[in-house]
PDB file of C-alpha atoms in Angstrom:
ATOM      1  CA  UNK O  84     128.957 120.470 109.144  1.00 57.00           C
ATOM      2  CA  UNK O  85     132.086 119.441 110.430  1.00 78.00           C
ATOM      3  CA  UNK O  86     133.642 116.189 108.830  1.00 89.00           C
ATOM      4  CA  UNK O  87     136.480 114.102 110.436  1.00 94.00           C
ATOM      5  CA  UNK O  88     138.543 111.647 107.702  1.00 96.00           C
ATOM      6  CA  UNK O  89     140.989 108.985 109.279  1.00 97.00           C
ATOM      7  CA  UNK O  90     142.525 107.373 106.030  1.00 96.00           C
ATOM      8  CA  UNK O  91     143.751 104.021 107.054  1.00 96.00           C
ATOM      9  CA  UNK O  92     141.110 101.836 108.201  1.00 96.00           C
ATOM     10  CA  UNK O  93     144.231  99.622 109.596  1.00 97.00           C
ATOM     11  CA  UNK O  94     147.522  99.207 110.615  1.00 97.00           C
ATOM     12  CA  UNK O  95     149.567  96.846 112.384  1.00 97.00           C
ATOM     13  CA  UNK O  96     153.357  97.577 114.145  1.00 98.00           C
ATOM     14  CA  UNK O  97     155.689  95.752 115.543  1.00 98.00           C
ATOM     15  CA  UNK O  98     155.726  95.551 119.532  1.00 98.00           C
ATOM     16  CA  UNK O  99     157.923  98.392 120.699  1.00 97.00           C
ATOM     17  CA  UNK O 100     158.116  99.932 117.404  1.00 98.00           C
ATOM     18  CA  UNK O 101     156.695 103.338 115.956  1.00 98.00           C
ATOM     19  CA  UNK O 102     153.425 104.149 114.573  1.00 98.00           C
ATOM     20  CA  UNK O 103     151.917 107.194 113.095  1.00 98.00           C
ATOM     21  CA  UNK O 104     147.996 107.570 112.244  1.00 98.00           C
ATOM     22  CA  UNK O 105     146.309 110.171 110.092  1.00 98.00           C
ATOM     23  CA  UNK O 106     143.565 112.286 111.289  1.00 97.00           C
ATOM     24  CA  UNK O 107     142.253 115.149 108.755  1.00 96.00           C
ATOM     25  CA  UNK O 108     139.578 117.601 109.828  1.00 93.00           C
ATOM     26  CA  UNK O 109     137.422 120.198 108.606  1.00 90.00           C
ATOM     27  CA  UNK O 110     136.204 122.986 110.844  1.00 81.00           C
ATOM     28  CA  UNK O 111     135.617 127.255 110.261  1.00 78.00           C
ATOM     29  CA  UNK O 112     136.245 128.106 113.933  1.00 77.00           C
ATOM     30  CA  UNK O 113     139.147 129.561 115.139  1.00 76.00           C
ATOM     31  CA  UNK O 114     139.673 128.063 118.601  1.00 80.00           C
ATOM     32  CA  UNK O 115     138.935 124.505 118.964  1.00 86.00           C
ATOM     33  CA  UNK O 116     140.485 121.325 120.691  1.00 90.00           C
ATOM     34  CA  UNK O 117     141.038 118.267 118.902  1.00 93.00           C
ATOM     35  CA  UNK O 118     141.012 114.456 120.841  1.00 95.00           C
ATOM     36  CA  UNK O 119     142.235 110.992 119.799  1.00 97.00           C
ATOM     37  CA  UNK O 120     140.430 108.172 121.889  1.00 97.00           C
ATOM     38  CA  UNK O 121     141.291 104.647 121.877  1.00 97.00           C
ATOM     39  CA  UNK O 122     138.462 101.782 122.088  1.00 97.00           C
ATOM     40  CA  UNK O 123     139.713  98.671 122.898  1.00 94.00           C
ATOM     41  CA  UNK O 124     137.826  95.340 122.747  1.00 87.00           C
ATOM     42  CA  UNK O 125     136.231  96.212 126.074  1.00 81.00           C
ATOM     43  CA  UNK O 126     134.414  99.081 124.110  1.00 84.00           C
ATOM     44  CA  UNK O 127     135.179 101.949 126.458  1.00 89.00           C
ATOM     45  CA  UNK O 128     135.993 104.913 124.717  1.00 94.00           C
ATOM     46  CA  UNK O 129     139.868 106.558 126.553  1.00 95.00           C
ATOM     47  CA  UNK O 130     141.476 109.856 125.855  1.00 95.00           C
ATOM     48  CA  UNK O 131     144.184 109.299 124.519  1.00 97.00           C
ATOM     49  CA  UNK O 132     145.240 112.751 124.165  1.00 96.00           C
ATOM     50  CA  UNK O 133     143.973 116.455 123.508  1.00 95.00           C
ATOM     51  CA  UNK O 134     145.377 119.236 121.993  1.00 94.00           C
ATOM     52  CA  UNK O 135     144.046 122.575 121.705  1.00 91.00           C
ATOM     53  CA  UNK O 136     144.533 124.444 118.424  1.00 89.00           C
ATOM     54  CA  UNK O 137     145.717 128.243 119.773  1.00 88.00           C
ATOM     55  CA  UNK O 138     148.852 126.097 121.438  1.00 87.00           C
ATOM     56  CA  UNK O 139     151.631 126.175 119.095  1.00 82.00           C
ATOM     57  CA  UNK O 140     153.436 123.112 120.887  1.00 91.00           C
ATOM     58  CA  UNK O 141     152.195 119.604 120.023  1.00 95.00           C
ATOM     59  CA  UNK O 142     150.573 117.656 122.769  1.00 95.00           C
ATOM     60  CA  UNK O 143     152.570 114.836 124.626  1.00 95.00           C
ATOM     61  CA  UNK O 144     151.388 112.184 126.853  1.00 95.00           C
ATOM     62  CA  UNK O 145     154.378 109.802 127.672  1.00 96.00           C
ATOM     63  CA  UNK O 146     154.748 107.401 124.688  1.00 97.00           C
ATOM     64  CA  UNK O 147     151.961 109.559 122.863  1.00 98.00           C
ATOM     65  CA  UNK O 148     152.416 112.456 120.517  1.00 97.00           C
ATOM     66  CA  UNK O 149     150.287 114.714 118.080  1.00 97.00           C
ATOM     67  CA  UNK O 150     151.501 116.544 114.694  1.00 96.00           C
ATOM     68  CA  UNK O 151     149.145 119.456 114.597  1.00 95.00           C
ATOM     69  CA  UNK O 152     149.128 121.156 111.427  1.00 93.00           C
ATOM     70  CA  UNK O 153     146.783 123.617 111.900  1.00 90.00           C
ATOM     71  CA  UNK O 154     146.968 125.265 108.576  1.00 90.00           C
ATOM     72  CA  UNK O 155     146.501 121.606 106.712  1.00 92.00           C
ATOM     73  CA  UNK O 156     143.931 120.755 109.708  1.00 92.00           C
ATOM     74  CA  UNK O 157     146.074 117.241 110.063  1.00 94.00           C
ATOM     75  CA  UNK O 158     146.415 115.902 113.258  1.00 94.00           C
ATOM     76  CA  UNK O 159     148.403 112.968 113.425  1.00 97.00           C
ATOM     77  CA  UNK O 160     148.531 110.640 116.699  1.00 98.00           C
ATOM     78  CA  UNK O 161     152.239 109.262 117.141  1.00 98.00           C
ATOM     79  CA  UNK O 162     152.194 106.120 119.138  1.00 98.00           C
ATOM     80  CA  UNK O 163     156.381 105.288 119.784  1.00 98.00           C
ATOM     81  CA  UNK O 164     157.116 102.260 121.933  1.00 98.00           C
ATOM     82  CA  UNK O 165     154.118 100.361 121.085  1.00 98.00           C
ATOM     83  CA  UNK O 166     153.069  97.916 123.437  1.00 97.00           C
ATOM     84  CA  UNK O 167     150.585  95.042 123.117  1.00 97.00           C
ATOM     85  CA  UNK O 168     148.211  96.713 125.182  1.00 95.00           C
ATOM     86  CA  UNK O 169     147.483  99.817 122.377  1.00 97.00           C
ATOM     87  CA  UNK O 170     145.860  97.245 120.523  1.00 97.00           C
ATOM     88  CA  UNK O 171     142.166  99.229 119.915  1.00 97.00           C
ATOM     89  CA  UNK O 172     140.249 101.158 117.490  1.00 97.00           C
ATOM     90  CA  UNK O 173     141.649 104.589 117.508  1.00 98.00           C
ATOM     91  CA  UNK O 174     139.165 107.347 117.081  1.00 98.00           C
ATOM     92  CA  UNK O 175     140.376 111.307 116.282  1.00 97.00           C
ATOM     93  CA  UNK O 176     137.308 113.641 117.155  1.00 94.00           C
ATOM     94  CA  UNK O 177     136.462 117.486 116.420  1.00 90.00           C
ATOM     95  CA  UNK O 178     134.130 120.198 118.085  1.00 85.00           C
ATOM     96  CA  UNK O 179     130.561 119.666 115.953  1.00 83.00           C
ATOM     97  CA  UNK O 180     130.061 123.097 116.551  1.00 74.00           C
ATOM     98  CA  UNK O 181     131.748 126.253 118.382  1.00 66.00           C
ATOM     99  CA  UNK O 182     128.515 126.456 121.078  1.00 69.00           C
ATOM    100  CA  UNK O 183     129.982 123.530 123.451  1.00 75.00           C
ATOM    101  CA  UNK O 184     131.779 120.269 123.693  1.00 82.00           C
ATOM    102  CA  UNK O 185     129.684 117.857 121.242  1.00 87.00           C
ATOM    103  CA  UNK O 186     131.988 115.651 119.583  1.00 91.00           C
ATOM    104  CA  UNK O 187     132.182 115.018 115.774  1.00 93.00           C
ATOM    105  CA  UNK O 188     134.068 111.310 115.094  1.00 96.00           C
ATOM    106  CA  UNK O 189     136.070 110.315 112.079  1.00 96.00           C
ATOM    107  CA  UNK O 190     135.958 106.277 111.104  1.00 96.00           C
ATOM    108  CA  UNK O 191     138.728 104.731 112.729  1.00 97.00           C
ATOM    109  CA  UNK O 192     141.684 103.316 112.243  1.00 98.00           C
ATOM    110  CA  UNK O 193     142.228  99.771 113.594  1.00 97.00           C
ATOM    111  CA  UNK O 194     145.713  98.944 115.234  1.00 98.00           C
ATOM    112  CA  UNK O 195     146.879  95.677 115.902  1.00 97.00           C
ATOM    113  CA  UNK O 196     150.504  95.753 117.622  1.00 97.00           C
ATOM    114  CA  UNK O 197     152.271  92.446 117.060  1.00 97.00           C
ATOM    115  CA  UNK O 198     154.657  90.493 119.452  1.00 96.00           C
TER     116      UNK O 198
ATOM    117  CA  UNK T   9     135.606 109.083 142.145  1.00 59.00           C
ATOM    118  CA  UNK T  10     133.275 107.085 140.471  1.00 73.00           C
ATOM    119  CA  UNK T  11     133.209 107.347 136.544  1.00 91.00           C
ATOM    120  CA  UNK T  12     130.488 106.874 133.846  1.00 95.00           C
ATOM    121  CA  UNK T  13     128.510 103.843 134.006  1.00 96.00           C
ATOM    122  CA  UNK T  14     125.519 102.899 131.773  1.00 97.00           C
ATOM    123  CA  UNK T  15     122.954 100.181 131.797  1.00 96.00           C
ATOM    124  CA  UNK T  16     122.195  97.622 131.339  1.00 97.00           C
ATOM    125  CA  UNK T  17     124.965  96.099 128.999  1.00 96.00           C
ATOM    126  CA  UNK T  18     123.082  94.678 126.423  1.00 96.00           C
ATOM    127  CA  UNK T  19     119.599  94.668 125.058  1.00 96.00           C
ATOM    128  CA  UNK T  20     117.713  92.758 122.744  1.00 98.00           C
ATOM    129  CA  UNK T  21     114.648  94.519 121.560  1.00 98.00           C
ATOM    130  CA  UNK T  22     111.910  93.709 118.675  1.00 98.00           C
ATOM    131  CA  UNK T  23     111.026  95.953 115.923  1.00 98.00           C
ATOM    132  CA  UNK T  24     108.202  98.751 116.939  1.00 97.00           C
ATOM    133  CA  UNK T  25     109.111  98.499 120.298  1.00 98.00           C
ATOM    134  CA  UNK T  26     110.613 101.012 122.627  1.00 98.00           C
ATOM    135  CA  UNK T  27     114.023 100.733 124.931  1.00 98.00           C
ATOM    136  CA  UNK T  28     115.212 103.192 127.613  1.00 98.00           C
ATOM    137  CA  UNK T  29     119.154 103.225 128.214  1.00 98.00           C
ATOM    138  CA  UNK T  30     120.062 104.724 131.246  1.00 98.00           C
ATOM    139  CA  UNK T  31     123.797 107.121 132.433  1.00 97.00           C
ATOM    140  CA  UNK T  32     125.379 107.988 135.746  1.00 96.00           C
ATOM    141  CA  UNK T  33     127.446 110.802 135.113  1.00 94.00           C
ATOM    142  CA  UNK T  34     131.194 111.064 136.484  1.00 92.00           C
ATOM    143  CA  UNK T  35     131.139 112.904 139.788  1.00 89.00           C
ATOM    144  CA  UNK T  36     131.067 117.020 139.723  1.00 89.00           C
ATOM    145  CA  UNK T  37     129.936 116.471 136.006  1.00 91.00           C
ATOM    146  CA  UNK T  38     126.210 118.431 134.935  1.00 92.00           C
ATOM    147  CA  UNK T  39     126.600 117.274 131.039  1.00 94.00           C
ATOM    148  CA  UNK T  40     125.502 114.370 129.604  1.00 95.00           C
ATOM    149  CA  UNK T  41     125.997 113.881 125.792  1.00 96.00           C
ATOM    150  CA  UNK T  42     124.667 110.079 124.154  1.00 97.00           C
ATOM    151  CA  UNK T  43     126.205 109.036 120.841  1.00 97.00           C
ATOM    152  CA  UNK T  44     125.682 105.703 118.688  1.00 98.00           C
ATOM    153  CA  UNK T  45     127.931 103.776 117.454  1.00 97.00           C
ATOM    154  CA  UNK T  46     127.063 101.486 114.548  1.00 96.00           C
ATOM    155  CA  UNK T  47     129.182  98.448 114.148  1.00 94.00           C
ATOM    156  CA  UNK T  48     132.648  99.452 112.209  1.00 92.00           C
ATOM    157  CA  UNK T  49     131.984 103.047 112.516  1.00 95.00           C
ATOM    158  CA  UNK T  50     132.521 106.160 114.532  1.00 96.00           C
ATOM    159  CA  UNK T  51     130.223 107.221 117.161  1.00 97.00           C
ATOM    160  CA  UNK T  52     127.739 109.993 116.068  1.00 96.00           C
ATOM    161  CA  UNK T  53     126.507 112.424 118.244  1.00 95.00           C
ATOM    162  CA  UNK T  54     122.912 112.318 119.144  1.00 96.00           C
ATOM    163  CA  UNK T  55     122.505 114.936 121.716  1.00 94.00           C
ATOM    164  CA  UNK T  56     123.541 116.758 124.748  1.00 94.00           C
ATOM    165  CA  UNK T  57     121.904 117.822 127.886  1.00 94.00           C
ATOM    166  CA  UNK T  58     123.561 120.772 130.479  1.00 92.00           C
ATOM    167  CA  UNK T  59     121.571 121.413 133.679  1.00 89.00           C
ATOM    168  CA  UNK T  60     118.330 119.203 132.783  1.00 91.00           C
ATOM    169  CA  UNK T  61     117.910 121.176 129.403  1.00 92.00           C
ATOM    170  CA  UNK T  62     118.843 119.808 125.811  1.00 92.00           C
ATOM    171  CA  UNK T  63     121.542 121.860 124.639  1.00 88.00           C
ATOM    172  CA  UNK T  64     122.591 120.336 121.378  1.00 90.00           C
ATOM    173  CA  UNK T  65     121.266 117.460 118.923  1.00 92.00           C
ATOM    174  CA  UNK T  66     122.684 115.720 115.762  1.00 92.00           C
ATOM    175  CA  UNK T  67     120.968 114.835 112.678  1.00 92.00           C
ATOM    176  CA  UNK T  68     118.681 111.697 114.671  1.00 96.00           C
ATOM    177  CA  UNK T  69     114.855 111.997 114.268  1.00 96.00           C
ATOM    178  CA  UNK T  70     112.262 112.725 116.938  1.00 96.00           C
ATOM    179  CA  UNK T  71     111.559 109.360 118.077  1.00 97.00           C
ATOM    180  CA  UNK T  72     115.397 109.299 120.184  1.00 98.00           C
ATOM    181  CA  UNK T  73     114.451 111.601 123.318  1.00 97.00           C
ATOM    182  CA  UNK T  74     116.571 112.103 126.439  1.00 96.00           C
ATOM    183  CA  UNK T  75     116.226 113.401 129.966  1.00 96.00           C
ATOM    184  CA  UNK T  76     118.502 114.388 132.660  1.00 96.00           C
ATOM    185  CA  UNK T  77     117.769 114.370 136.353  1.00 94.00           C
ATOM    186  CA  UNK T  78     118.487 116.964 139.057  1.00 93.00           C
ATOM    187  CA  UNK T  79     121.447 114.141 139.954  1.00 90.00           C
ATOM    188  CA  UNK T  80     122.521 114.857 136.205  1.00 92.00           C
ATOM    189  CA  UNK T  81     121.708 111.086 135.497  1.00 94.00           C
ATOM    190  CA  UNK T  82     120.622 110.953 132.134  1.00 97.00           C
ATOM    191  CA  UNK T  83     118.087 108.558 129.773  1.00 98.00           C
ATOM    192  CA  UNK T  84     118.025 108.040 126.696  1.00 98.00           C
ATOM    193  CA  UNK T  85     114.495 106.606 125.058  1.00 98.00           C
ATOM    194  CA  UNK T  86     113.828 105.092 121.394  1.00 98.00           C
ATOM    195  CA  UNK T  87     110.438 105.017 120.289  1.00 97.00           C
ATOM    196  CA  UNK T  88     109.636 102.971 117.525  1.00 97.00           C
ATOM    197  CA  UNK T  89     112.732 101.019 116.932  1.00 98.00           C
ATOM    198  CA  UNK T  90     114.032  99.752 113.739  1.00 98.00           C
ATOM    199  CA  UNK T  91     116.500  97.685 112.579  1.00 97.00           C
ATOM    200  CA  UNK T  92     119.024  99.625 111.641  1.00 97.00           C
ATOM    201  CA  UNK T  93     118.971 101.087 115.371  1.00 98.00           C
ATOM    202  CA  UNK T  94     120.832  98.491 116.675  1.00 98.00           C
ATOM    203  CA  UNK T  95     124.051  99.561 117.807  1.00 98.00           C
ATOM    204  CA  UNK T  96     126.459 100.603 120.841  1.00 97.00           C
ATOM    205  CA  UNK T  97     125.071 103.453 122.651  1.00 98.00           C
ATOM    206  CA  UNK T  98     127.754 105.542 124.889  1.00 97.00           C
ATOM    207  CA  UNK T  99     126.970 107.751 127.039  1.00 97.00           C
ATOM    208  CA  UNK T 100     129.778 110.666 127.917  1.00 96.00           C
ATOM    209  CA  UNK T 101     130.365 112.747 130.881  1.00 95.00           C
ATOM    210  CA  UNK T 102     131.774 116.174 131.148  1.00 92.00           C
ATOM    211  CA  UNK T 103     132.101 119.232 133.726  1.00 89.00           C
ATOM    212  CA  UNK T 104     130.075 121.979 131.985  1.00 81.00           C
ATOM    213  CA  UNK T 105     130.198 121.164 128.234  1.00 77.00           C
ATOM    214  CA  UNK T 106     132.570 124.144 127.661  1.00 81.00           C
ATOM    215  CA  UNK T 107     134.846 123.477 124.118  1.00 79.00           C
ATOM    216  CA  UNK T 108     137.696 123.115 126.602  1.00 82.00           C
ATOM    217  CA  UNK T 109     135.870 120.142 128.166  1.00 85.00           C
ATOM    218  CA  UNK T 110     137.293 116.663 127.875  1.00 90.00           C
ATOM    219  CA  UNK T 111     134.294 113.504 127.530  1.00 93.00           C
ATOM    220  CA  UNK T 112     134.563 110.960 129.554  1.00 94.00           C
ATOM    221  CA  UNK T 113     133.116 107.850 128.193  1.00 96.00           C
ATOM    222  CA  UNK T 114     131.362 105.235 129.842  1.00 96.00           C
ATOM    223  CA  UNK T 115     131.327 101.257 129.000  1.00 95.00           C
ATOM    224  CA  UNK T 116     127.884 101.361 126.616  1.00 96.00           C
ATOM    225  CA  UNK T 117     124.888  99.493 125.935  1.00 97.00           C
ATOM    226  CA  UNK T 118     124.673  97.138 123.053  1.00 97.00           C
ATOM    227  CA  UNK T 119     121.215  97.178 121.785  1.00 98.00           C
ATOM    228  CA  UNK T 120     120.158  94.879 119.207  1.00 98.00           C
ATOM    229  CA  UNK T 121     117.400  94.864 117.250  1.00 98.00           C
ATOM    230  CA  UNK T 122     115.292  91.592 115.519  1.00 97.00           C
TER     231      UNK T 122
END
């Protein structure tokens, strides 16, 4: 079975300042993507970002960045600029399985950006 | 384009009974997958339908059963309930459910259980 560890169950930053969260997985396939979603109060579940483990080149959406370590299956979500708004859970998922898109969840990590 | 939406938003149930939660599916999307999400914790998969068929499950017992409609609508039923089955329920949309296919969440239903 796949597991999914996210090591700090919270963090805070400072508004417009840098943050980095852990994500370590555990998978025996070969091609796989790998997703960070963010849950704020409101309880919907975002992408974040995605990143898809053949690609050498870590993923970037605007103030959002991955460290994909594929050998150390890390993948760190990178969060520069933080704004008030990013204040959520943030969840990093993994395939369950290598037959489809079913998503395997690690525990969270709760980020509270400060003013 | 309209995205996932669930209902209803909460739900409060008693022990032994039974509770259907109900998905619309983003548009263009034929797979439905239903997770819950016990307070604190990460959302764990329950299953996964493609076309009207199951195509997946996690480790939950019989007694959670799902359906999906030819609109690719989805349900998903709890016989029996117990306590410890109260929890946000999301419901997640995606094109085909290949492993290159992003989920697209909708809002959930809180179901709580006395």
């Amino acid at each position: 079975a796949q597991t999914v560890t996210q090591s700090q169950p919270e963090m805070s930053v400072q508004e417009a300042e840098t943050v980095t969260l852990s994500c370590t997985y555990d998978t025996s396939e070969n091609n796989y993507y790998l997703f960070w979603y963010k849950q704020p109060p409101s309880r919907q579940m975002i992408l974040v970002i995605r990143q898809e483990a053949y690609k050498q080149q870590n993923a970037t959406e605007n103030r959002f960045s991955v460290n994909f370590q594929k050998a150390a299956k890390s993948f760190s979500l990178k969060i520069s600029d933080s704004q008030l708004g990013d204040t959520a859970m943030y969840f990093c998922a993994c395939p369950t399985n290598n037959a489809g898109n079913m998503l395997t969840f690690g525990g969270g990590t709760r980020l509270m950006v400060k003013p | 384009e309209t995205g996932v939406t669930q209902s209803p938003t909460h739900l409060i149930k008693t022990r032994g009974q039974q509770v259907t939660l109900r998905c619309s599916s983003q548009s263009g999307h034929n797979t439905v997958s239903w997770y819950q999400q016990a307070l604190g914790q990460g959302p764990q998969f329950i299953f996964q339908y493609y076309r009207e068929e199951e195509n997946g499950r996690g480790n939950f017992p019989p007694r959670f059963s799902g359906l999906q409609f030819p609109n690719y609508s989805s349900e998903l039923n709890v016989n029996a309930l117990e306590l410890d089955d109260s929890a946000l329920y999301l419901c997640a949309s995606s094109l085909v459910g290949g492993i290159s296919d992003t989920q697209y969440f909708g809002p959930g239903t809180r179901l709580t259980v006395l």
